Amino acid sequence: ITCPVVCNFETHEYVAVHDDKVLRIWKNQDINLDKVFKATLSADVYRIHSLPNGGPVVLFKGGGVRTLDVLLEAPQQEIENVISDEVIKWSEAFMEGQQPVLIFTTEKDGDFFVYVQKLKMNSLHKYKLEQQELSKPLSFMAYIKKQIITLLCLYSNDSVYKVLIPLQQNTEEEEQILPKSLLLNLSVSGSVLKGTSFVVLDKDHVAVLGRLAVSGEESKECLTIWNTKFQTLQTSKELPLGTSGQLWCYEEKFFFTHGKVLTVIMYKCETSSLAAAVGKLKDSQTPDVSSFVNWNTLEDEELAASLPSEQPVALKSESRMSVSYNSTVLKPMPCTSKLHSICHFQNASTTVFEDELRQLMSKVQMPDLQATIGCVVTALINRCKTNPKYYPRNFLLQIVQTQDLSYSLCPDLMAVALEKKDVYLLQICLQRFPDIPEEITCACLKVFLSISEAYLQRIDVNLESVICYIDIELNNKEVKTEIVENGFNVELEQDIWDTKITKETHLTAGGEFCPVGPQKAALLNAILHSAYSETFLLPHLKNLPAQQAVLFLRYLYYLYVKCSEKINTALPGIRCPTISQIMDWMCLLLDAHFTVMVMLPEAKGLLSDLHKFVRAQVRFYSELNKIEGSLRELQRLNHQKDPQTYSIEVLELI
């Protein structure tokens, strides 16, 4: 992905660009990016900007600009090259009334230029930034008010400059030089902030992320808030875990990476006054005291980083964001008190430990609930790691089934379930987590295929996805089976209970035989429903043992035949795999194991049957295509007739 993904507020779709010129568009319900809308453009894209009332605007690396709607009408349309030998450094888009306005800066041989384009009027103005001796701009921000663009520039000489650009330009001069004025000097009490990025909070405040250099001491990364009106440092906070140097701001929240987590911090701008500015400067000597910014999140992260190595994961989850594929909202973090609560009783007895966690879950209110639940799950998993005999299966199942969790919120949960071979918990996670990595999906597939049918009949598995197309006798009676060779004689690998996988087939409602039992079929259906990216799934799928791959392909072929029996090509039941999911997985499995499949004698019959079935379907649809024109004509004739007139006609299809 070569530029940030944006949301199209008009269509509620997401727009991304990968490999510089390949456009992808998808909606919330899409789970496979390889299957979504794709268009290859004629030029490289620099960035897409989304405007609430104007739709997305696409800026190309050559300076050309198009709205997304115009671009989709003809993706291969020629894009003009506005800039020559210049490199775009930054861009932003605004709405001035009903008029979309785009501004971007470029650099060439040490000179910096500013372009302002009004899309509806198709007007483009070019300016040159006034040069600053021995320094250059590192970062830009801009806002628009009363037909004037205010461009703020963070320079390498530790200063922020302001440039005013009027939107109304009557001059025909091709290139004007824009004068700049000093807005803020990033130094206080002998310390200098080497800024890397900054954001505008309001007309009197900016936030700057950078390294604070104090004479005689090692520089430290800090997030600082400055009052530009009175040139004072409002508040600051050291970031001991390090950052990427990037800072974002949205709806009174800061976004930046701190260590290995994405951190969100809420702030509130106060009315700028001299008394407040001087007061904040005094308070900044004590970083923990500030009514401007809530630093609790950073305190959680620093506490987690300072704890012993055997306890880190449980506590770090407090500050980890739940960023799932279908989610567009980042949940705020719980406060530090909850983190200390878990630290306090994590060494208590099992009963006390679980009771305390349940109380913590029952007391917490939104919006802290999701992150707190993630912290509780991680605390349970950590105790499982330190005490192998401890495994609160029912407690974990209850949390997963009743809470809106994601894999990223408790990444070690499925790893422990895999280690314990808890297939029911894995099935529930596969059904409920939208962001499971492909590696974990394939690990679940290996476990499901390796466990014996006899063992699966003794444990809980959700069968709602198979009960409508596989016969299952109730009252704990055995499923009717008959022992067959299934086309191969090699024994599948043994599972942890040292029982060999029974070579059996299960009679279905229509008389066909399913190559696996209903419990294993239900587990495999959960795999088929999981989201994946083909690029990341294939390498892990290739590690599937050959005999397991053959068994999985047999089940997929069975489902393929069952779907093809129905007019609507859909299996009956709840959470049943669709024909598209079945075919996608068949293709993936054949891509990953084709050479092995061809060479395995036990797979020869299966591949032959699959080839014959697909060939028959192709012929059938080919015949349907031949009479498509006649059927359309028949439909047209029926619409033209009076439906109240009774008649019998014989139509001959030639």
XYZ file of C-alpha atoms in Angstrom:
654
model
C 0.000 0.000 0.000
C 1.671 3.174 -1.185
C -0.526 5.913 0.296
C -2.855 6.169 3.318
C -6.270 4.502 2.999
C -9.225 6.902 3.181
C -12.971 6.604 3.656
C -15.373 7.852 1.002
C -18.012 9.471 3.225
C -20.557 9.628 0.402
C -20.555 5.883 -0.400
C -19.201 4.532 2.927
C -16.417 2.760 1.051
C -12.680 2.584 1.638
C -10.185 3.599 -1.030
C -6.556 2.472 -1.183
C -3.688 2.462 -3.666
C -1.013 -0.210 -3.892
C 2.020 -0.427 -6.173
C 1.597 3.326 -6.839
C -1.154 3.056 -9.453
C -3.505 0.144 -8.569
C -6.755 1.426 -7.031
C -8.776 -0.757 -4.630
C -12.262 0.050 -3.276
C -14.166 -2.026 -0.703
C -16.951 -1.905 1.871
C -17.174 -3.045 5.493
C -18.680 -6.410 4.618
C -15.866 -7.338 2.206
C -13.419 -9.734 3.863
C -11.015 -10.532 1.027
C -9.101 -7.623 -0.483
C -8.081 -9.785 -3.442
C -11.739 -9.901 -4.528
C -12.702 -6.225 -4.245
C -12.950 -3.640 -7.017
C -9.642 -3.022 -8.755
C -8.607 -0.436 -11.354
C -5.145 0.252 -12.749
C -4.453 3.938 -13.357
C -2.193 5.489 -15.976
C 0.010 7.440 -13.533
C 1.481 7.046 -10.042
C -0.649 8.339 -7.156
C 0.906 10.474 -4.410
C -2.091 10.636 -2.078
C -5.898 10.477 -1.837
C -7.708 13.100 0.249
C -11.253 12.499 1.476
C -13.551 15.485 1.881
C -16.790 15.117 3.913
C -18.970 16.863 1.320
C -16.857 16.691 -1.799
C -15.811 13.055 -2.195
C -12.229 11.774 -2.489
C -9.649 13.799 -4.439
C -6.666 12.008 -6.013
C -3.298 13.792 -6.276
C -0.804 12.220 -8.688
C 2.977 12.397 -8.289
C 3.164 14.575 -11.386
C 0.870 17.165 -9.789
C -2.282 16.240 -11.710
C -5.533 16.191 -9.713
C -8.781 14.287 -10.300
C -11.877 13.588 -8.245
C -12.432 9.869 -7.687
C -15.721 9.894 -9.640
C -14.065 11.348 -12.732
C -11.167 8.914 -12.410
C -13.422 5.851 -12.189
C -15.218 6.807 -15.402
C -11.976 6.212 -17.325
C -9.167 4.823 -15.131
C -6.677 4.859 -18.017
C -7.251 8.526 -18.872
C -4.096 10.530 -19.414
C -2.934 12.540 -16.393
C -1.102 15.796 -17.081
C 2.335 16.438 -15.577
C 2.083 19.773 -13.752
C 5.444 19.768 -11.985
C 8.760 19.251 -13.760
C 11.637 17.583 -11.887
C 9.960 18.501 -8.595
C 9.114 16.057 -5.795
C 5.909 16.431 -3.770
C 6.662 16.672 -0.042
C 3.226 17.233 1.506
C -0.415 17.811 0.553
C -3.767 18.663 2.129
C -7.333 19.267 0.947
C -10.112 21.527 2.286
C -13.669 22.564 1.539
C -14.107 26.338 1.180
C -17.896 26.616 0.985
C -18.798 24.216 -1.830
C -15.371 24.523 -3.421
C -12.746 21.737 -2.948
C -9.271 23.248 -2.535
C -6.037 21.273 -2.738
C -2.646 22.539 -1.563
C 0.671 20.705 -1.943
C 4.338 21.567 -1.558
C 7.233 20.418 -3.752
C 11.040 20.578 -3.611
C 13.666 20.969 -6.341
C 17.384 21.646 -5.830
C 16.790 23.026 -2.333
C 13.951 25.352 -3.397
C 10.426 24.757 -2.082
C 7.227 25.563 -3.996
C 3.555 25.727 -3.037
C 0.689 24.839 -5.415
C -2.940 25.768 -4.735
C -5.642 24.217 -6.929
C -9.374 24.978 -6.909
C -10.961 21.913 -8.497
C -14.305 23.277 -9.675
C -12.745 26.362 -11.232
C -9.839 24.295 -12.563
C -7.407 27.021 -11.492
C -3.851 26.341 -10.369
C -1.484 28.860 -8.730
C 2.209 28.260 -8.073
C 4.246 30.045 -5.399
C 7.819 29.888 -4.177
C 8.632 29.791 -0.474
C 11.009 32.455 0.741
C 14.350 30.797 1.435
C 15.750 30.526 4.953
C 19.508 30.493 5.357
C 21.060 27.213 6.556
C 17.661 25.589 7.211
C 14.857 23.913 5.324
C 11.241 22.937 6.051
C 10.752 19.495 7.634
C 6.977 19.372 8.045
C 3.896 21.316 6.943
C 0.387 21.968 8.249
C -2.362 24.198 6.858
C -5.874 25.406 7.518
C -8.258 27.673 5.636
C -10.364 30.541 6.992
C -12.113 33.438 5.267
C -10.603 32.763 1.838
C -7.062 32.701 3.266
C -4.873 29.614 3.592
C -2.528 29.668 6.582
C 0.471 27.439 5.910
C 2.647 26.553 8.901
C 6.165 25.224 8.301
C 8.409 23.471 10.827
C 12.011 24.303 9.892
C 15.254 22.561 10.767
C 16.389 25.655 12.732
C 13.912 24.665 15.507
C 11.297 27.260 14.540
C 7.765 27.296 13.150
C 6.986 29.878 10.448
C 3.627 31.122 9.157
C 2.804 31.827 5.494
C -0.478 33.448 4.343
C -1.859 32.554 0.904
C -5.017 34.362 -0.333
C -7.363 32.222 -2.412
C -8.485 35.166 -4.557
C -5.672 35.774 -7.055
C -6.129 38.185 -9.948
C -2.507 38.496 -10.992
C -1.235 36.636 -14.023
C 2.260 36.356 -12.587
C 3.336 32.725 -12.917
C 5.395 32.408 -9.743
C 5.162 34.628 -6.677
C 7.506 34.504 -3.688
C 5.650 33.939 -0.430
C 7.073 35.838 2.580
C 7.008 34.067 5.930
C 6.906 35.277 9.514
C 8.205 33.598 12.667
C 5.362 32.002 14.623
C 7.177 30.028 17.339
C 10.716 29.388 18.533
C 10.976 25.874 19.995
C 13.286 26.683 22.895
C 12.682 27.267 26.591
C 15.009 27.627 29.591
C 18.092 26.727 27.547
C 16.484 23.591 26.069
C 15.816 23.220 22.343
C 13.222 20.910 20.782
C 14.363 19.283 17.548
C 10.911 18.774 16.065
C 10.083 16.041 13.561
C 6.336 16.626 13.074
C 3.622 18.892 14.417
C -0.151 19.476 14.323
C -2.319 22.564 14.776
C -4.751 22.270 17.702
C -6.465 25.670 17.456
C -5.572 29.248 16.547
C -3.280 29.606 19.590
C -1.881 26.108 20.195
C 0.308 23.605 18.334
C 1.625 20.178 19.368
C 5.178 19.266 18.369
C 6.762 15.803 18.487
C 10.555 15.678 18.602
C 13.728 15.315 20.661
C 14.337 17.744 23.512
C 18.030 18.618 23.644
C 19.359 19.837 27.000
C 22.981 20.962 27.214
C 25.144 18.284 28.794
C 22.406 15.631 28.682
C 21.243 13.040 26.180
C 18.300 14.220 24.070
C 14.906 12.679 24.859
C 11.812 12.190 22.713
C 8.915 14.343 23.903
C 5.395 15.378 22.977
C 5.015 19.105 23.687
C 2.112 21.574 23.553
C 2.971 25.218 22.779
C 1.032 28.466 23.045
C 1.882 30.407 19.887
C 0.193 33.592 21.105
C 2.470 33.991 24.142
C 5.413 31.873 22.901
C 5.257 29.528 25.921
C 5.533 25.792 26.485
C 2.111 24.733 27.719
C 2.932 21.153 28.795
C 5.225 18.315 27.798
C 5.692 14.592 28.309
C 8.770 12.427 27.834
C 8.273 9.331 25.629
C 10.825 6.813 26.924
C 9.676 3.962 24.662
C 10.429 5.961 21.496
C 8.227 6.984 18.550
C 8.229 6.811 14.751
C 8.476 10.617 14.551
C 4.936 10.922 13.177
C 2.067 12.684 14.959
C -1.609 12.844 13.959
C -4.538 14.710 15.466
C -8.265 14.019 15.020
C -11.305 15.059 17.070
C -9.295 16.245 20.116
C -7.156 13.122 20.215
C -3.448 12.668 19.490
C -2.363 9.549 17.591
C 1.268 8.394 17.604
C 3.282 5.233 18.059
C 4.910 4.754 21.452
C 7.177 1.748 21.535
C 5.257 -1.004 19.740
C 1.722 0.275 20.319
C -0.511 2.888 18.733
C -1.282 5.419 21.457
C -4.327 7.682 21.597
C -4.334 10.609 24.034
C -7.240 12.967 24.602
C -6.665 16.698 24.991
C -8.771 19.822 25.413
C -7.705 23.296 24.354
C -8.322 25.997 26.923
C -8.980 29.659 26.225
C -5.627 31.311 25.639
C -4.725 33.929 28.249
C -1.478 35.250 29.666
C -2.260 33.947 33.139
C -3.042 30.475 31.815
C 0.080 30.450 29.640
C 2.348 31.413 32.543
C 0.579 28.942 34.796
C 1.061 26.083 32.360
C 4.703 26.956 31.954
C 5.070 26.567 35.701
C 3.120 23.291 35.766
C 5.274 21.842 32.987
C 8.039 21.376 35.568
C 5.839 18.562 36.898
C 4.881 16.601 33.760
C 2.248 14.454 35.514
C 0.144 17.515 36.411
C -1.731 18.923 33.453
C -5.354 19.741 32.809
C -4.558 20.230 29.109
C -3.706 16.591 28.293
C -4.666 13.288 29.946
C -1.345 11.424 30.221
C -2.871 8.250 31.786
C -2.321 6.200 28.644
C 1.417 6.877 28.641
C 1.639 6.011 32.340
C 0.047 2.629 31.563
C 2.590 1.935 28.836
C 5.577 2.991 30.940
C 4.335 0.842 33.840
C 3.975 -2.138 31.513
C 7.464 -1.614 30.100
C 9.013 -1.425 33.581
C 7.476 -4.657 34.937
C 9.372 -8.004 35.071
C 9.707 -9.815 31.769
C 7.430 -12.709 32.754
C 4.432 -10.374 33.115
C 4.606 -7.943 30.153
C 1.918 -9.146 27.785
C -0.969 -8.960 30.238
C -0.246 -5.366 31.089
C 0.750 -4.059 27.691
C -2.660 -5.019 26.365
C -4.091 -2.122 28.382
C -2.520 0.314 25.955
C -2.864 -1.729 22.782
C -5.567 -0.518 20.428
C -8.166 -2.845 18.952
C -7.663 -2.178 15.248
C -9.724 -4.842 13.470
C -10.386 -5.090 9.746
C -14.040 -4.087 9.947
C -13.602 -1.439 12.638
C -13.206 2.268 12.001
C -13.181 3.340 15.667
C -10.213 3.060 18.024
C -11.326 2.327 21.568
C -9.880 4.525 24.361
C -7.704 2.878 27.015
C -8.692 2.078 30.596
C -7.173 4.251 33.289
C -4.080 3.342 35.274
C -6.075 2.128 38.301
C -7.305 -0.963 36.421
C -3.749 -1.811 35.457
C -2.635 -1.595 39.082
C -5.659 -3.686 40.138
C -4.543 -6.645 38.046
C -0.946 -6.231 39.278
C -2.280 -6.362 42.844
C -4.109 -9.705 42.656
C -2.380 -11.513 39.787
C -0.553 -13.805 42.286
C -3.689 -14.635 44.277
C -5.355 -18.058 44.324
C -7.265 -19.186 41.244
C -10.696 -18.560 42.776
C -9.805 -15.101 44.062
C -8.048 -14.252 40.804
C -11.045 -15.118 38.601
C -13.529 -13.468 40.985
C -11.527 -10.244 40.925
C -11.402 -10.310 37.125
C -15.162 -10.868 36.908
C -15.764 -7.929 39.236
C -13.452 -5.761 37.159
C -15.399 -6.698 34.008
C -18.771 -6.012 35.634
C -17.817 -2.551 36.944
C -16.182 -1.075 33.880
C -18.300 1.093 31.593
C -17.959 2.026 27.947
C -15.809 3.256 26.294
C -13.219 1.402 28.440
C -14.991 -1.969 28.225
C -13.326 -3.518 25.180
C -9.762 -2.695 26.191
C -10.440 -3.831 29.779
C -11.802 -7.177 28.552
C -8.670 -7.573 26.435
C -6.569 -6.920 29.536
C -8.556 -9.518 31.521
C -8.105 -12.161 28.804
C -4.385 -11.462 28.603
C -4.084 -11.738 32.400
C -5.760 -15.169 32.235
C -3.466 -16.277 29.418
C -0.386 -15.138 31.324
C -1.388 -17.280 34.286
C -1.835 -20.226 31.889
C 1.741 -19.705 30.697
C 3.211 -19.557 34.201
C 1.073 -22.476 35.441
C 0.604 -25.170 32.725
C -2.041 -26.944 34.836
C -4.226 -23.840 34.928
C -6.645 -23.416 32.008
C -9.922 -21.514 32.681
C -11.688 -22.871 29.581
C -15.243 -21.982 30.619
C -14.246 -18.465 31.678
C -12.481 -17.847 28.360
C -15.406 -19.271 26.374
C -17.817 -17.026 28.247
C -15.750 -13.932 27.472
C -15.267 -14.758 23.773
C -18.945 -15.617 23.247
C -20.351 -12.557 25.027
C -17.835 -9.785 24.281
C -16.923 -8.007 21.070
C -13.236 -8.970 20.960
C -10.676 -9.190 18.176
C -7.454 -11.133 17.680
C -5.330 -7.996 17.999
C -6.789 -7.294 21.447
C -5.726 -10.699 22.875
C -3.252 -12.268 20.403
C -2.030 -14.994 22.787
C -5.502 -16.469 23.368
C -5.586 -18.582 20.201
C -1.931 -19.610 20.672
C -2.792 -21.133 24.059
C -5.961 -22.737 22.649
C -3.843 -24.325 19.903
C -1.385 -25.619 22.479
C -4.249 -27.107 24.523
C -5.945 -28.443 21.343
C -9.162 -26.709 22.477
C -10.969 -26.986 19.142
C -14.273 -25.581 20.408
C -12.655 -22.355 21.620
C -10.736 -22.140 18.333
C -13.993 -22.596 16.409
C -15.669 -19.762 18.335
C -12.646 -17.490 17.815
C -12.649 -18.203 14.075
C -16.331 -17.305 13.921
C -16.072 -14.092 15.967
C -12.601 -12.592 15.380
C -12.386 -10.562 12.137
C -8.588 -10.098 12.096
C -6.959 -13.513 12.602
C -3.549 -13.779 10.887
C -3.237 -16.335 8.098
C -0.540 -18.203 10.026
C -2.941 -18.844 12.926
C -5.725 -19.859 10.509
C -3.464 -22.510 8.956
C -2.362 -23.701 12.407
C -6.035 -24.221 13.303
C -6.571 -26.101 10.028
C -3.686 -28.476 10.865
C -5.111 -29.185 14.316
C -8.642 -29.767 12.994
C -7.444 -32.211 10.336
C -5.135 -34.110 12.689
C -7.592 -34.846 15.510
C -9.360 -38.222 15.355
C -13.074 -38.499 14.663
C -13.503 -40.673 17.754
C -12.160 -37.921 19.992
C -14.253 -35.221 18.303
C -17.447 -37.181 18.999
C -16.748 -36.876 22.741
C -16.307 -33.093 22.882
C -18.431 -29.992 22.313
C -18.464 -28.598 18.786
C -21.002 -26.182 17.298
C -22.733 -28.205 14.544
C -25.205 -25.576 13.288
C -23.330 -25.196 9.979
C -23.615 -28.919 9.063
C -26.810 -30.323 10.585
C -28.862 -29.472 7.501
C -26.750 -31.426 4.994
C -25.063 -34.201 7.046
C -27.175 -36.822 8.876
C -26.530 -36.663 12.619
C -28.424 -39.058 14.880
C -29.349 -37.624 18.253
C -29.430 -39.233 21.731
C -25.677 -39.812 21.578
C -25.992 -42.598 19.002
C -23.155 -43.196 16.586
C -23.323 -41.661 13.165
C -23.939 -44.278 10.498
C -20.591 -44.953 8.910
C -18.956 -47.484 6.714
C -15.245 -48.144 6.476
C -13.832 -47.363 3.062
C -10.416 -46.636 1.665
C -11.320 -43.154 0.389
C -8.893 -43.662 -2.480
C -5.733 -43.891 -0.356
C -4.079 -46.182 2.190
C -1.570 -43.915 3.951
C -2.405 -43.238 7.605
C -2.836 -39.622 8.572
C -0.579 -38.194 11.285
C -1.395 -39.075 14.865
C -2.803 -36.445 17.175
C -1.916 -35.839 20.813
C -4.133 -38.702 21.972
C -2.145 -41.217 19.858
C -5.244 -42.350 18.007
C -5.122 -42.858 14.263
C -7.522 -40.881 12.150
C -10.297 -43.237 11.148
C -10.796 -43.602 7.420
C -14.567 -43.294 7.392
C -17.275 -41.542 5.467
C -20.551 -40.180 6.788
C -23.872 -40.666 5.061
C -25.597 -37.431 4.105
C -29.252 -36.631 3.612
C -28.998 -37.080 -0.128
C -27.180 -40.399 0.043
C -23.687 -39.051 -0.741
C -20.761 -39.705 1.550
C -18.885 -37.016 3.418
C -15.172 -37.799 3.864
C -15.162 -36.389 7.420
C -17.481 -36.565 10.403
C -19.956 -33.788 11.253
C -17.777 -32.416 14.070
C -14.721 -32.098 11.835
C -16.886 -30.708 9.016
C -18.165 -27.965 11.347
C -14.590 -27.048 12.336
C -13.486 -26.929 8.703
C -16.464 -24.708 7.866
C -15.186 -22.190 10.423
C -11.881 -22.150 8.521
C -13.670 -21.517 5.219
C -15.432 -18.483 6.722
C -12.255 -16.841 8.036
C -10.902 -13.719 6.348
C -7.558 -13.972 4.569
C -5.258 -12.453 1.997
C -4.175 -14.910 -0.686
C -0.610 -13.544 -0.700
C -0.128 -14.215 3.016
C -2.125 -17.464 3.185
C -0.357 -19.458 0.452
C 3.081 -19.765 2.137
C 1.489 -21.220 5.290
C -0.897 -23.440 3.314
C 2.101 -25.026 1.575
C 3.261 -26.304 4.976
C 0.116 -28.424 5.346
C 1.071 -32.160 5.311
C 0.212 -33.827 2.003
C -2.264 -36.333 3.482
C -4.101 -33.565 5.345
C -4.222 -31.530 2.143
C -5.794 -34.477 0.300
C -8.398 -34.971 3.039
C -9.240 -31.252 3.043
C -9.553 -31.262 -0.761
C -11.891 -34.278 -0.549
C -14.136 -32.337 1.835
C -14.067 -29.241 -0.376
C -14.927 -31.384 -3.418
C -17.818 -32.912 -1.480
C -19.138 -29.425 -0.600
C -18.676 -28.313 -4.205
C -20.836 -31.187 -5.447
C -23.475 -30.537 -2.776
C -23.716 -26.851 -3.716
C -23.984 -27.675 -7.414
C -27.053 -29.824 -6.749
C -29.069 -26.768 -5.711
C -30.456 -24.191 -8.108
C -29.240 -21.353 -5.895
C -25.864 -23.099 -5.284
C -26.234 -22.567 -1.531
C -26.026 -25.049 1.330
C -28.884 -25.079 3.869
C -28.195 -24.076 7.446
C -26.488 -21.364 9.498
C -22.909 -20.225 8.810
C -22.597 -22.633 5.919
C -19.749 -21.953 3.455
C -20.751 -20.293 0.191
C -19.904 -21.626 -3.261
C -17.397 -18.787 -3.692
C -15.603 -19.624 -0.449
C -15.471 -23.308 -1.385
C -14.068 -22.645 -4.855
C -11.554 -20.087 -3.548
C -10.169 -22.555 -1.010
C -10.056 -25.349 -3.597
C -8.015 -23.140 -5.915
C -5.715 -22.076 -3.072
C -5.172 -25.659 -1.960
C -4.410 -26.807 -5.507
C -2.047 -23.861 -6.030
C -0.194 -24.709 -2.822
C 0.016 -28.490 -3.360
C -0.479 -29.130 -7.066
C 2.891 -30.792 -7.700
C 2.496 -33.036 -4.656
C -1.104 -33.871 -5.555
C -0.131 -34.926 -9.074
C 2.584 -37.231 -7.747
C 0.533 -38.819 -4.940
C -1.157 -42.062 -6.136
C -3.933 -41.658 -3.547
C -4.848 -38.233 -4.968
C -5.072 -39.358 -8.582
C -8.686 -40.502 -8.385
C -9.763 -37.360 -6.565
C -8.151 -35.046 -9.129
C -9.698 -37.070 -11.954
C -13.186 -36.869 -10.407
C -12.755 -33.155 -9.788
C -11.629 -32.600 -13.376
C -14.601 -34.534 -14.787
C -17.093 -32.675 -12.600
C -15.738 -29.246 -13.510
C -15.604 -30.189 -17.207
C -19.250 -31.317 -17.067
C -20.243 -28.045 -15.440
C -18.388 -26.025 -18.072
C -20.208 -27.925 -20.823
C -23.559 -27.414 -19.096
C -23.069 -23.653 -18.737
C -21.787 -23.493 -22.291
C -25.048 -25.025 -23.507
C -27.009 -22.557 -21.402
C -25.091 -19.692 -23.008
C -26.145 -20.938 -26.438
C -29.844 -20.554 -25.649
C -29.462 -17.347 -23.660
C -30.563 -15.234 -26.623
C -33.686 -17.344 -27.166
C -34.619 -17.151 -23.501
C -34.240 -13.367 -23.527
C -36.471 -13.151 -26.606
C -39.061 -15.374 -24.930
C -39.046 -13.124 -21.886
C -39.504 -10.068 -24.112
C -42.472 -11.657 -25.934
C -44.174 -12.569 -22.642
C -43.948 -8.948 -21.464
C -45.645 -7.714 -24.647
C -48.708 -9.963 -24.308
C -51.847 -9.236 -22.356
C -51.567 -11.405 -19.219
C -55.379 -11.753 -19.055
C -55.537 -13.501 -22.431
C -55.503 -17.300 -22.241
C -53.390 -19.055 -24.870
C -51.203 -22.081 -25.454
C -48.127 -21.652 -27.612
C -45.350 -23.960 -28.681
C -42.016 -22.205 -29.184
C -39.254 -24.059 -30.992
C -35.688 -23.162 -29.962
C -33.444 -23.447 -33.015
